[in-house]
Short mmCIF file of C-alpha atoms in Angstrom, two decimals:
data_model
loop_
_atom_site.label_atom_id
_atom_site.label_comp_id
_atom_site.label_asym_id
_atom_site.label_seq_id
_atom_site.Cartn_x
_atom_site.Cartn_y
_atom_site.Cartn_z
CA UNK A 1 -8.68 -6.47 20.89
CA UNK A 2 -10.46 -6.60 17.39
CA UNK A 3 -10.85 -10.06 15.98
CA UNK A 4 -8.13 -10.32 12.87
CA UNK A 5 -5.55 -7.97 14.76
CA UNK A 6 -3.81 -10.40 16.93
CA UNK A 7 -0.31 -11.68 15.94
CA UNK A 8 -0.25 -15.45 16.66
CA UNK A 9 2.74 -17.89 16.58
CA UNK A 10 2.05 -21.40 15.29
CA UNK A 11 -0.34 -23.50 14.20
CA UNK A 12 -2.89 -20.36 14.81
CA UNK A 13 -0.20 -18.37 12.36
CA UNK A 14 -0.50 -20.99 9.42
CA UNK A 15 -4.01 -20.49 9.10
CA UNK A 16 -4.40 -17.64 9.44
CA UNK A 17 -1.66 -17.46 6.64
CA UNK A 18 -3.53 -20.29 4.81
CA UNK A 19 -6.89 -17.76 5.52
CA UNK A 20 -5.60 -14.46 4.08
CA UNK A 21 -4.32 -16.54 0.99
CA UNK A 22 -8.08 -17.81 0.17
CA UNK A 23 -9.13 -14.46 0.90
CA UNK A 24 -6.65 -12.88 -1.77
CA UNK A 25 -8.03 -15.92 -4.46
CA UNK A 26 -11.32 -15.11 -3.76
CA UNK A 27 -10.70 -11.20 -4.00
CA UNK A 28 -9.15 -12.12 -6.76
CA UNK A 29 -11.77 -14.12 -9.15
CA UNK A 30 -14.51 -12.12 -7.80
CA UNK A 31 -14.34 -8.63 -6.01
CA UNK A 32 -15.49 -7.40 -2.15
CA UNK A 33 -19.06 -7.72 -2.93
CA UNK A 34 -19.40 -11.66 -3.34
CA UNK A 35 -16.78 -12.08 -0.35
CA UNK A 36 -17.85 -14.75 1.59
CA UNK A 37 -16.20 -16.02 4.79
CA UNK A 38 -17.67 -19.57 4.69
CA UNK A 39 -15.87 -19.52 0.80
CA UNK A 40 -13.19 -18.44 1.89
CA UNK A 41 -12.63 -21.25 5.23
CA UNK A 42 -13.51 -23.49 2.58
CA UNK A 43 -10.53 -22.51 0.09
CA UNK A 44 -8.08 -22.60 3.22
CA UNK A 45 -9.31 -25.32 4.04
CA UNK A 46 -10.58 -24.28 7.69
CA UNK A 47 -13.27 -24.12 9.63
CA UNK A 48 -15.70 -22.32 8.71
CA UNK A 49 -16.04 -21.41 13.13
CA UNK A 50 -12.55 -20.82 13.25
CA UNK A 51 -12.74 -18.18 10.68
CA UNK A 52 -16.26 -16.57 11.86
CA UNK A 53 -15.00 -16.57 15.54
CA UNK A 54 -11.41 -14.29 14.33
CA UNK A 55 -12.33 -12.39 11.69
CA UNK A 56 -16.13 -12.42 12.20
CA UNK A 57 -16.96 -10.19 8.72
CA UNK A 58 -15.53 -9.47 5.01
CA UNK A 59 -14.29 -6.33 6.25
CA UNK A 60 -12.50 -7.38 8.84
CA UNK A 61 -11.32 -10.14 7.09
CA UNK A 62 -10.26 -7.75 4.32
CA UNK A 63 -8.35 -5.09 7.09
CA UNK A 64 -6.24 -8.00 8.01
CA UNK A 65 -5.49 -8.77 4.57
CA UNK A 66 -3.77 -5.83 4.19
CA UNK A 67 -1.83 -4.99 7.37
CA UNK A 68 -0.33 -8.72 6.31
CA UNK A 69 0.52 -7.00 2.82
CA UNK A 70 1.69 -4.04 5.16
CA UNK A 71 3.86 -5.78 7.09
CA UNK A 72 5.46 -8.53 3.96
CA UNK A 73 5.82 -4.59 1.73
CA UNK A 74 8.94 -4.88 -0.15
CA UNK A 75 12.01 -2.71 1.53
CA UNK A 76 13.21 0.60 0.29
CA UNK A 77 15.78 1.38 -2.81
CA UNK A 78 19.51 3.04 -1.99
CA UNK A 79 20.71 4.13 -4.90
CA UNK A 80 22.99 6.97 -3.14
CA UNK A 81 20.69 10.01 -5.62
CA UNK A 82 16.83 11.24 -4.81
CA UNK A 83 16.64 10.37 -8.69
CA UNK A 84 17.65 7.07 -8.37
CA UNK A 85 15.44 6.55 -5.14
CA UNK A 86 12.51 7.68 -6.29
CA UNK A 87 12.04 5.94 -9.66
CA UNK A 88 12.44 2.45 -7.44
CA UNK A 89 9.42 3.58 -5.60
CA UNK A 90 7.33 4.40 -8.62
CA UNK A 91 8.57 1.37 -10.62
CA UNK A 92 8.28 -0.92 -7.70
CA UNK A 93 3.63 1.18 -7.35
CA UNK A 94 3.64 0.52 -10.55
CA UNK A 95 4.59 -3.03 -10.75
CA UNK A 96 2.32 -3.46 -7.96
CA UNK A 97 -0.28 -2.17 -9.45
CA UNK A 98 -0.43 -4.06 -12.43
CA UNK A 99 0.17 -7.17 -11.57
CA UNK A 100 -2.69 -9.69 -12.16
CA UNK A 101 -2.86 -10.56 -8.62
CA UNK A 102 -2.21 -7.69 -7.17
CA UNK A 103 -3.52 -4.79 -9.11
CA UNK A 104 -6.82 -6.77 -8.64
CA UNK A 105 -6.23 -6.83 -4.37
CA UNK A 106 -6.20 -3.30 -4.04
CA UNK A 107 -9.60 -2.77 -6.78
CA UNK A 108 -11.02 -4.64 -4.14
CA UNK A 109 -9.86 -3.73 -1.17
CA UNK A 110 -9.90 0.10 -2.18
CA UNK A 111 -13.93 -0.95 -2.74
CA UNK A 112 -14.34 -2.03 0.63
CA UNK A 113 -12.60 0.99 2.88
CA UNK A 114 -15.35 3.34 0.99
CA UNK A 115 -17.66 1.38 3.06
CA UNK A 116 -16.64 0.62 6.24
CA UNK A 117 -14.69 2.32 8.65
CA UNK A 118 -11.98 -0.76 9.97
CA UNK A 119 -11.37 -1.33 6.32
CA UNK A 120 -10.65 2.24 5.44
CA UNK A 121 -8.12 2.62 8.47
CA UNK A 122 -5.95 -0.79 7.49
CA UNK A 123 -5.94 1.10 3.66
CA UNK A 124 -4.54 4.12 5.63
CA UNK A 125 -2.26 2.02 7.54
CA UNK A 126 -1.31 0.26 4.13
CA UNK A 127 -0.40 3.91 2.65
CA UNK A 128 1.28 5.16 5.98
CA UNK A 129 3.77 2.32 5.95
CA UNK A 130 5.06 2.39 2.59
CA UNK A 131 4.99 5.95 3.25
CA UNK A 132 7.39 5.73 6.25
CA UNK A 133 9.18 3.17 5.12
CA UNK A 134 10.31 5.57 1.75
CA UNK A 135 10.30 8.53 3.32
CA UNK A 136 14.18 8.39 4.94
CA UNK A 137 15.20 8.55 1.08
CA UNK A 138 13.59 12.34 0.59
CA UNK A 139 16.14 12.54 4.25
CA UNK A 140 18.76 11.71 3.36
CA UNK A 141 18.80 13.79 -0.03
CA UNK A 142 18.54 17.14 2.41
CA UNK A 143 21.34 15.62 3.77
CA UNK A 144 23.34 15.63 0.66
CA UNK A 145 21.93 18.80 -0.42
CA UNK A 146 20.03 17.44 -3.31
CA UNK A 147 16.93 19.36 -1.64
CA UNK A 148 16.21 22.44 0.62
CA UNK A 149 16.36 22.15 4.50
CA UNK A 150 12.39 21.41 5.91
CA UNK A 151 11.55 19.22 2.96
CA UNK A 152 8.39 17.37 3.70
CA UNK A 153 9.80 14.00 3.20
CA UNK A 154 6.28 12.38 3.25
CA UNK A 155 4.90 14.26 0.67
CA UNK A 156 7.18 13.88 -1.70
CA UNK A 157 6.69 10.16 -1.76
CA UNK A 158 3.48 10.60 -1.76
CA UNK A 159 3.82 13.30 -4.71
CA UNK A 160 5.23 10.09 -6.23
CA UNK A 161 2.78 7.88 -6.29
CA UNK A 162 -0.59 10.16 -6.88
CA UNK A 163 -0.62 9.86 -10.57
CA UNK A 164 0.54 6.45 -10.67
CA UNK A 165 -2.81 6.06 -8.92
CA UNK A 166 -5.23 8.11 -10.89
CA UNK A 167 -4.44 6.43 -13.13
CA UNK A 168 -4.67 3.20 -11.91
CA UNK A 169 -8.34 4.16 -10.66
CA UNK A 170 -9.70 6.84 -12.72
CA UNK A 171 -7.95 7.60 -16.13
CA UNK A 172 -7.62 4.23 -17.05
CA UNK A 173 -4.33 5.41 -19.46
CA UNK A 174 -1.31 3.50 -19.74
CA UNK A 175 0.96 2.33 -16.78
CA UNK A 176 4.19 1.58 -17.35
CA UNK A 177 8.07 2.01 -16.27
CA UNK A 178 8.04 5.79 -18.64
CA UNK A 179 5.21 7.00 -16.86
CA UNK A 180 6.50 5.92 -13.65
CA UNK A 181 10.33 7.06 -14.41
CA UNK A 182 7.78 10.42 -15.00
CA UNK A 183 6.15 10.58 -11.95
CA UNK A 184 9.60 9.95 -9.94
CA UNK A 185 10.92 12.81 -12.30
CA UNK A 186 8.35 15.41 -11.67
CA UNK A 187 8.32 15.19 -7.67
CA UNK A 188 12.12 14.75 -7.51
CA UNK A 189 12.06 18.37 -9.44
CA UNK A 190 9.33 19.87 -7.26
CA UNK A 191 11.34 18.77 -4.29
CA UNK A 192 14.64 20.28 -5.54
CA UNK A 193 12.55 23.87 -5.88
CA UNK A 194 10.97 23.55 -2.67
CA UNK A 195 7.61 22.73 -3.89
CA UNK A 196 6.90 20.62 -0.35
CA UNK A 197 8.95 22.09 2.26
CA UNK A 198 7.30 24.44 5.35
CA UNK A 199 5.92 27.89 4.22
CA UNK A 200 8.73 29.64 5.63
CA UNK A 201 11.61 27.28 3.95
CA UNK A 202 9.73 27.63 0.49
CA UNK A 203 9.81 31.64 0.93
CA UNK A 204 13.26 32.23 2.10
CA UNK A 205 13.76 29.93 -1.32
CA UNK A 206 11.76 32.21 -3.52
#
């Protein structure tokens, strides 16, 4: 098993929690390029050998941090309508990205993922966890007749967050609640039009 992938209990769990908090603090302050295991150990008040033995590299530590963030992700909303659920998802994403700590963490871990396969895998697992958490919103909408049968629930959820991440990482345009609401409404409208169904379903509704 790779370092940093065990989910321990007791004192070991407390050490892991302290180290991950310290790693998050260091990433927010200095970014991924200046992340140092010895500095993280000092911040967490644990021995350097403990950190090096468990995580071995900074990218391994970032990967574990991402896995922990996925485990701690907020539960999905259930507003009773597709637009309401997608709006809640979009506002959660926007709120996370604009949070001073969380936003800085995301930029740092995305930087790590560009240069390390393990960090990239952890980033993919993080987003897969969030998508799986929210996909049932679309499945329930299909059961209520709000979207066509066969609508790809995961693609709808991806469509909600994609323009928000574009603003966050590329354009630098404002990322606020009205922006989040527009992204949700656009994804919902496209889903109702059949844009996220299988080709057979889309053609049947054309």
